[in-house]
XYZ file of C-alpha atoms in Angstrom:
433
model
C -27.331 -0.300 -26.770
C -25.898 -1.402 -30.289
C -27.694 -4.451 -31.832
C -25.755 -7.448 -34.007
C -27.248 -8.199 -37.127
C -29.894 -10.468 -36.086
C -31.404 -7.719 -34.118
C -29.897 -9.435 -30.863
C -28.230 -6.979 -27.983
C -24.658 -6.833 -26.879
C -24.903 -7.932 -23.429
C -21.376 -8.699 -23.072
C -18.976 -6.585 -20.563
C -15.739 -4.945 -21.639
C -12.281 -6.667 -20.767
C -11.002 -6.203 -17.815
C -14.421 -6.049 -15.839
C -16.994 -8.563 -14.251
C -20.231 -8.654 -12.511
C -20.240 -10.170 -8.797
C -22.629 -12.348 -8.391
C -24.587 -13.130 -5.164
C -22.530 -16.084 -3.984
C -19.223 -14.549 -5.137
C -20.592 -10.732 -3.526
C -21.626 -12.438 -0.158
C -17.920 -13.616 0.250
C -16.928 -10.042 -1.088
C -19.134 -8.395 1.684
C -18.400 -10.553 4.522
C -14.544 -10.239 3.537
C -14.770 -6.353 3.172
C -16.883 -6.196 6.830
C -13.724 -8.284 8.248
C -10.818 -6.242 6.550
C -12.451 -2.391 7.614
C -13.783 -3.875 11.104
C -9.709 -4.920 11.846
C -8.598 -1.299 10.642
C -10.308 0.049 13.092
C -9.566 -1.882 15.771
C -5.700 -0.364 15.140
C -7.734 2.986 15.631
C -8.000 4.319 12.553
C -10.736 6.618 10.976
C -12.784 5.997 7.673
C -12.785 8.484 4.811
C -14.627 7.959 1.463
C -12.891 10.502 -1.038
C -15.165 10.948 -4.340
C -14.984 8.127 -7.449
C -14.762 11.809 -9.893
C -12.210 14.459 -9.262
C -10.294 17.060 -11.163
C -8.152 15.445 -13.397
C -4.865 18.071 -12.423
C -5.682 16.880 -8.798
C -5.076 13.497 -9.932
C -2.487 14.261 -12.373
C 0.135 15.615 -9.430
C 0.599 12.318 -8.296
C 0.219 10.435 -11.227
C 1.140 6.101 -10.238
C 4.631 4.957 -10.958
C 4.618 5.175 -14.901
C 6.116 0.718 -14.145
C 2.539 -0.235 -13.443
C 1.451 1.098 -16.581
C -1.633 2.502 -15.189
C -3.403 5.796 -16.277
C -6.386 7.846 -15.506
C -9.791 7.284 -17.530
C -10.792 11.121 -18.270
C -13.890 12.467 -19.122
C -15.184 16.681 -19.875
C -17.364 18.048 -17.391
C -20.240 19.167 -18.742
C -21.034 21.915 -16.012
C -17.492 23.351 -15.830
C -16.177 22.392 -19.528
C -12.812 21.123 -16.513
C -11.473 17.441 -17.207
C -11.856 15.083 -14.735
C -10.684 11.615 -13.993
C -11.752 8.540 -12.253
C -9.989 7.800 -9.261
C -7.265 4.989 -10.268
C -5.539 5.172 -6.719
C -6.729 6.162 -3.357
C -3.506 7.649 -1.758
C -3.261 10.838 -3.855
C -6.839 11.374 -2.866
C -5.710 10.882 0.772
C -2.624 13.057 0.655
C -4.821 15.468 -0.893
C -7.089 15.446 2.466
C -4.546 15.475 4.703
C -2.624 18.364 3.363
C -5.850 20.222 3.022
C -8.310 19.165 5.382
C -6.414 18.563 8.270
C -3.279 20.918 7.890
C -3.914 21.601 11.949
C -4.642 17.880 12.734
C -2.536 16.752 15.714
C -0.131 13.914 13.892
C -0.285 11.017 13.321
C -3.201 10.880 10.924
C -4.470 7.781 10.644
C -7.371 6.779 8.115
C -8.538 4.259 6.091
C -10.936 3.586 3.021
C -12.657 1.129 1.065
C -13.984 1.452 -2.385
C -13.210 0.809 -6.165
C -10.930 2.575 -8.503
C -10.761 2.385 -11.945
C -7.770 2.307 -14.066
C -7.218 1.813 -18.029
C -4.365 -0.556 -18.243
C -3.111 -0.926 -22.267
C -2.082 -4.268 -21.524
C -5.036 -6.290 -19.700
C -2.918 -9.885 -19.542
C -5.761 -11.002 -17.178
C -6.090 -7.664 -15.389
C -9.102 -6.035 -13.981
C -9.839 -2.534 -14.603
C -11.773 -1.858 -11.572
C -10.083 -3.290 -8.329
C -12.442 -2.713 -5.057
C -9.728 -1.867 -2.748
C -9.278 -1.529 1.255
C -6.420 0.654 2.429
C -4.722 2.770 5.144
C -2.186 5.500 5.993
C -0.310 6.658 8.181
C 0.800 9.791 8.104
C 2.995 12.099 10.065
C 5.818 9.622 10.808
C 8.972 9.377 10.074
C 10.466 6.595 11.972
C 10.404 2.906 10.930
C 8.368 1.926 13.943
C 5.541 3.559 11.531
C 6.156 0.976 8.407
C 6.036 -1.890 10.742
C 2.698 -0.492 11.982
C 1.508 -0.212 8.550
C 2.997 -3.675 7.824
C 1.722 -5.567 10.609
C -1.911 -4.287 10.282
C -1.963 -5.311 6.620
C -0.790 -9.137 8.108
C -3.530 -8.376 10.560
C -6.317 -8.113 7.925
C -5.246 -11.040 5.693
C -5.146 -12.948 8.878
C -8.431 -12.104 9.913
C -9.515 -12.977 6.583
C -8.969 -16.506 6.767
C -6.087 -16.821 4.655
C -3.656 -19.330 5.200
C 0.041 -19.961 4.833
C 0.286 -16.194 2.912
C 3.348 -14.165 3.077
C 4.519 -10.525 2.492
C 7.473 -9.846 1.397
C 9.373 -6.724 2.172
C 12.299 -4.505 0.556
C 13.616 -0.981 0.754
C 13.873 0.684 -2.597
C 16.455 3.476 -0.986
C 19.087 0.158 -0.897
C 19.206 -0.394 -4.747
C 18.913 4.208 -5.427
C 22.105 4.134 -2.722
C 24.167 2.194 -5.691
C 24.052 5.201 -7.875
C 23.973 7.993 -5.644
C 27.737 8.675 -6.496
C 27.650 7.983 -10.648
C 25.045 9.411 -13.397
C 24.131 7.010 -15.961
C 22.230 7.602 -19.439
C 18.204 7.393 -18.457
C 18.011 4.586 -21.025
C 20.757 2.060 -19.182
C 19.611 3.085 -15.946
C 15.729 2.001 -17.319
C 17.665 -1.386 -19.045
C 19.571 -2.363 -15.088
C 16.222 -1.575 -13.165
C 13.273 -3.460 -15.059
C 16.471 -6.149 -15.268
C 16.371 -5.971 -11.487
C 12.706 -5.953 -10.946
C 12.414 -8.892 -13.509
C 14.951 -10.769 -11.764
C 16.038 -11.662 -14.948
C 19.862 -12.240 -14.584
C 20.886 -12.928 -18.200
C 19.746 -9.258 -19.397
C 21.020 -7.996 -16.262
C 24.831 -9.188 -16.909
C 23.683 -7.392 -20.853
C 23.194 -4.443 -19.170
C 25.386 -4.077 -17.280
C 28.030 -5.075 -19.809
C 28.511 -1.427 -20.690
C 27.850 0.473 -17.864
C 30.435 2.933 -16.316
C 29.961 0.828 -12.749
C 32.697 -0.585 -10.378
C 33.006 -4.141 -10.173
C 31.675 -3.848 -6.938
C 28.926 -2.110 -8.154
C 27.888 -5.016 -10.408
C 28.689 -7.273 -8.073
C 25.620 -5.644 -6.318
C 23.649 -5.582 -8.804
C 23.933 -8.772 -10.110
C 23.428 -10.213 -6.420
C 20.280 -8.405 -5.762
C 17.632 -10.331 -7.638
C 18.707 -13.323 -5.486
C 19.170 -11.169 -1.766
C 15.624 -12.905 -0.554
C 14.963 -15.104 2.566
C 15.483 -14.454 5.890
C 16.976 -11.794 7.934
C 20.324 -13.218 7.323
C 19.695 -11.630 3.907
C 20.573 -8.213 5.718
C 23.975 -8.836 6.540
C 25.082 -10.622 3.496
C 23.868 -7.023 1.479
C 25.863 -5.422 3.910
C 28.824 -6.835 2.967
C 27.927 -5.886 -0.134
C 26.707 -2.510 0.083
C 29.410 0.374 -0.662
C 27.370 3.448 0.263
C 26.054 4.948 3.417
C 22.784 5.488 1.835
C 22.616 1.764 0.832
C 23.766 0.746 4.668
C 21.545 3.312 6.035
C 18.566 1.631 4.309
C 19.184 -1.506 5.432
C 19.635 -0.017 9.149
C 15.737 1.275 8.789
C 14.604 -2.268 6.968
C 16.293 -4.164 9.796
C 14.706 -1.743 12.613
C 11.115 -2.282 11.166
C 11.260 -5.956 10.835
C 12.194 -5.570 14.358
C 9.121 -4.063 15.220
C 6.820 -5.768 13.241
C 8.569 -9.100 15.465
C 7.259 -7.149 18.940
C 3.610 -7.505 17.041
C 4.276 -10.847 17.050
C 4.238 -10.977 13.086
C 7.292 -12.042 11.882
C 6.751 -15.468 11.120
C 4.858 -14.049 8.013
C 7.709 -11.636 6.189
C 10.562 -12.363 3.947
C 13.114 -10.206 2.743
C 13.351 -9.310 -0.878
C 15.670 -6.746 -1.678
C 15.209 -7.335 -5.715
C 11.802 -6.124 -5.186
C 11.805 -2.392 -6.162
C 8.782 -2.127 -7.423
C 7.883 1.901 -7.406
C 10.785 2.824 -7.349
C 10.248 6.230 -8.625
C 7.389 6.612 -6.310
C 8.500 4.856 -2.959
C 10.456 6.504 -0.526
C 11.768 3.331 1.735
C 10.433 0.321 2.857
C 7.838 -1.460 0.651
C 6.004 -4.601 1.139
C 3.839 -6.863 -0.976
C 1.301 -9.721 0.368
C 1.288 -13.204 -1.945
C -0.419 -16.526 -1.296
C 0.724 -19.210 -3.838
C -1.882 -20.461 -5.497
C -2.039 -16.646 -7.137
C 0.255 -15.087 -9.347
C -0.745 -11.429 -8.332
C -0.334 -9.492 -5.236
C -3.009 -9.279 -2.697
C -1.960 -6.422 -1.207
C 0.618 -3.965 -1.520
C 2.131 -1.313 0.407
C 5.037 1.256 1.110
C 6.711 4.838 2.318
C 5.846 7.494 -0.024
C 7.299 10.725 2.366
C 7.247 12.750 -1.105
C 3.470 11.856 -1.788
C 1.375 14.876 -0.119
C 4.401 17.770 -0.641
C 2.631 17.570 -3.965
C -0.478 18.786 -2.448
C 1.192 21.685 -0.453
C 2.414 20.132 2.414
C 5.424 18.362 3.756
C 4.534 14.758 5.786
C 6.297 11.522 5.788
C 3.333 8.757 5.260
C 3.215 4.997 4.751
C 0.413 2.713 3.965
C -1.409 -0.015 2.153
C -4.310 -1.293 0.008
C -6.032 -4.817 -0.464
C -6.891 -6.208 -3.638
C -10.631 -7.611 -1.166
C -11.757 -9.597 -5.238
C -8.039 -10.798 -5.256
C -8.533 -11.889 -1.421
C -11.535 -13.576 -2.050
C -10.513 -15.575 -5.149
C -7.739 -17.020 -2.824
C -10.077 -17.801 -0.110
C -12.691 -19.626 -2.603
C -9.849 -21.548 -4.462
C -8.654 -22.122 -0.168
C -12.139 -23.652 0.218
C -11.949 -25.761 -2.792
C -14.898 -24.333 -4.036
C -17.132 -24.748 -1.290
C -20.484 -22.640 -0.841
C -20.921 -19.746 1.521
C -22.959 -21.261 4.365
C -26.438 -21.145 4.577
C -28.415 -18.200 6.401
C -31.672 -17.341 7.342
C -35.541 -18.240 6.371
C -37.526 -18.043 3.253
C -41.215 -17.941 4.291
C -43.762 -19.553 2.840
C -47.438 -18.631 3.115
C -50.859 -20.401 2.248
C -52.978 -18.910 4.309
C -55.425 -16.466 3.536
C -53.964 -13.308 5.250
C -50.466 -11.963 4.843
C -50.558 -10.583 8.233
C -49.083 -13.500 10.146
C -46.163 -14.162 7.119
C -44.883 -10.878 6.579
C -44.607 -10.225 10.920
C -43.013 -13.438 11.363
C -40.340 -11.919 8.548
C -40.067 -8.753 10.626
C -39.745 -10.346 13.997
C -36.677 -12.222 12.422
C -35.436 -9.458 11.042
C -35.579 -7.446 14.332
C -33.249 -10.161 15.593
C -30.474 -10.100 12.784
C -32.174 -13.024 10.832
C -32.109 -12.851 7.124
C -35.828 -13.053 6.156
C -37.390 -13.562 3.182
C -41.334 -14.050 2.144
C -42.041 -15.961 -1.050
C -43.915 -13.585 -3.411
C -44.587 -16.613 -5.879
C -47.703 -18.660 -6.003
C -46.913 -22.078 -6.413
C -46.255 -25.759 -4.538
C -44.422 -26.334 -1.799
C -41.981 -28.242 -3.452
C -41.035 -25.286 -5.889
C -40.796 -22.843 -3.307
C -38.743 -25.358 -1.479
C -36.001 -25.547 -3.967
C -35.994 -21.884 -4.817
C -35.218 -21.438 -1.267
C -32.901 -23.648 -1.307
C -31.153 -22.195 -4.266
C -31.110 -18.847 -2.742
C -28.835 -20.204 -0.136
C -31.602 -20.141 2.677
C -30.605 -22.319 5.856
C -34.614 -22.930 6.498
C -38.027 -23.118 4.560
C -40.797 -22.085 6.975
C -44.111 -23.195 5.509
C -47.529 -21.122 7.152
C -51.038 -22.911 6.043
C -49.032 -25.903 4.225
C -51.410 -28.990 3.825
C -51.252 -31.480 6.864
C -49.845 -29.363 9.088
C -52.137 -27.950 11.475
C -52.775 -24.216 11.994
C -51.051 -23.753 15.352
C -47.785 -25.050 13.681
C -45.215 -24.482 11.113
C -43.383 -26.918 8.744
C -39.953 -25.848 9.157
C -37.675 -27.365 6.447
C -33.707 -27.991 6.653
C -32.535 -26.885 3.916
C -29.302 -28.818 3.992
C -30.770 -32.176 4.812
C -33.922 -31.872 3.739
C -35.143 -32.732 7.353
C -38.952 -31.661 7.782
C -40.503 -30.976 11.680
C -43.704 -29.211 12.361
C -43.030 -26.628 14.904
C -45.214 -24.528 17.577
C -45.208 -20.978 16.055
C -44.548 -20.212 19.801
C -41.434 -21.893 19.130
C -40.652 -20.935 16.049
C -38.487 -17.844 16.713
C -36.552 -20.006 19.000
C -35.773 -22.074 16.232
C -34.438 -19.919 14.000
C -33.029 -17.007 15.629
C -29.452 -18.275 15.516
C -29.396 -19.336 12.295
């Protein structure tokens, strides 16, 4: 490890990455049990695809070039082959799917959980590892399977605890249906789309200016960053909409918000036809979950039927992934700050034996109690507050001064309350905490 001048280590991280600390990675774990635990109630299977892979397994399905995210690569020593570090989990799945389970009755469903790594040239507050939860679907075509995939992302940022969150939803083949009949030069194309995705209006009308378009056409256009709301967004685009494969888009948005209504979800979606994010990538529908108190996406999501053809095989899919750090930031700055609650017992022993400490710590155990013993020789009073700083609910004292030997001093670590207990009782006590 390289040394400053003084002799002193660089202990700092890189940009873009952070250590998780315990009271930050026991809301991280807890969240993450909640978000995998709801995908498979929706009957879903785990996979757990490899961090390292072969960079040109990667490389066919290489993330919308808009998110400016690339692979880190590295030269396998063994083979002398490239590989990268997995920046996305769906090429990884499309690659199982079209090779592991090419005689799988359809649909496949899976889901994952697990970090990726990306190198992002512009950080602007990013992270370069995300710890991500996700699912597919894959093997249908109709748009009863986006509103599945929608309505079980709502499902997990429900069951997270978030409140008043919404995700809002577009379909990227509405805005491709405005060109399907003209060819414009790559570069004004690029200058009307990042316009569009920017909802910025006053370089939209720039670039448009020049553009060999109808004034329909740019009527469109210059409509679309503000088509968001409500359904009733639907039918004023469709009186906007001059192709069939715009109005045919909008027929499969309005049929999955449909759907995602007989989940009993609708209350949390708006329409936002200006999103077309991916749009080079995405096949259809795409969705996006925000709370407001955070400027990024929590999760994200969308049809990608092209996805796993570049792995061999042809298979509409959909699916999402949650940002669980993003998730939990919400939820913290949700709780104002407050602390996860208190669990378990930190035992303390002054008797002579260990015996009776360390099976009182297993017994707990056995019944889903955290248990710790405290390995440090000193007061009560010290061990007291370490156990309180480790975010122990109780402080069991064996052997403490005063109390006699049939008994325990069992502390409250919230209040500070003190009551000698029977050791008879003393699992009683605590087996619910």
């Amino acid at each position: 490890m390289p040394n400053d001048k003084g002799g002193r280590l660089h202990l700092e991280l890189p940009a873009g990455v952070a250590d998780i600390l315990p009271e930050a990675a026991e809301r991280f774990i807890a969240l993450r049990r909640t978000i995998l635990i709801t995908m498979a109630g929706w009957g879903y299977r785990p996979v757990q695809p490899p961090l390292i892979e072969h960079a040109e397994a990667l490389a066919r399905a290489l993330p919308d070039s808009d998110e400016e995210v690339s692979f880190y690569k590295m030269v396998d020593r063994l083979s002398g082959r490239v590989l990268s570090l997995r920046a996305d989990f769906t090429p990884q799945l499309a690659r199982i799917a079209a090779s592991r389970f090419a005689e799988a009755a359809l649909p496949l469903r899976f889901f994952y959980e697990g970090p990726v790594v990306r190198h992002v040239p512009n950080l602007k507050g990013k992270r370069r590892e995300l710890h991500q939860a996700g699912a597919e679907l894959m093997g249908v075509m109709d748009p009863e399977g986006d509103a599945e995939a929608i309505a079980m992302m709502v499902d997990c940022l429900r069951a997270s605890g978030l409140a008043e969150f919404k995700v809002d939803v577009g379909q990227v083949e509405f805005f491709k249906g405005i060109f399907k009949d003209v060819t414009l030069a790559p570069d004004m194309l690029f200058a009307i789309t990042d316009a569009v995705k920017r909802k910025d209006l006053s370089d939209l009308e720039t670039a448009l200016a020049d553009a060999p378009l109808s004034d329909a056409k740019k009527e469109l256009l210059l409509a679309l960053p503000l088509l968001a709301g409500g359904p009733e967004v639907l039918k004023r685009a469709g009186t906007l909409a001059e192709s069939d494969h715009s109005r045919a888009a909008l027929l499969n948005l309005s049929r999955a918000l449909e759907f995602v209504d007989k989940h009993g979800l609708g209350e949390y979606l708006t329409v936002d036809l200006g999103e077309i994010r991916g749009v080079n990538y995405y096949t259809g529908i795409i969705f996006e979950g925000f709370v407001h108190h955070v400027g990024t996406p929590l999760s994200r999501g969308g049809r990608y039927d092209d996805l796993v053809g570049a792995y061999g095989r042809t298979l509409p899919a959909s699916g999402f992934s949650i940002d669980i750090l993003s998730v939990a930031e919400a939820l913290a700055l949700q709780s104002k700050g407050a602390r996860t609650a208190r669990s378990g017992a930190f035992i303390i022993n002054f008797l002579a034996s260990r015996d009776e400490a360390i099976s009182l710590a297993r017994s707990l155990r056995a019944l889903g109690v955290r248990a710790s013993r405290d390995l440090v020789k000193r007061p009560l009073g010290e061990s007291v507050a370490a156990a309180s700083e480790q975010n122990f609910a109780f402080a069991v004292a064996l052997g403490a001064d005063g109390v006699p030997l049939e008994k325990a001093l069992l502390v409250d670590l919230a209040t500070d309350e003190r009551r000698e207990v029977s050791k008879e009782e003393l699992k009683g006590c605590l087996q619910n905490i």
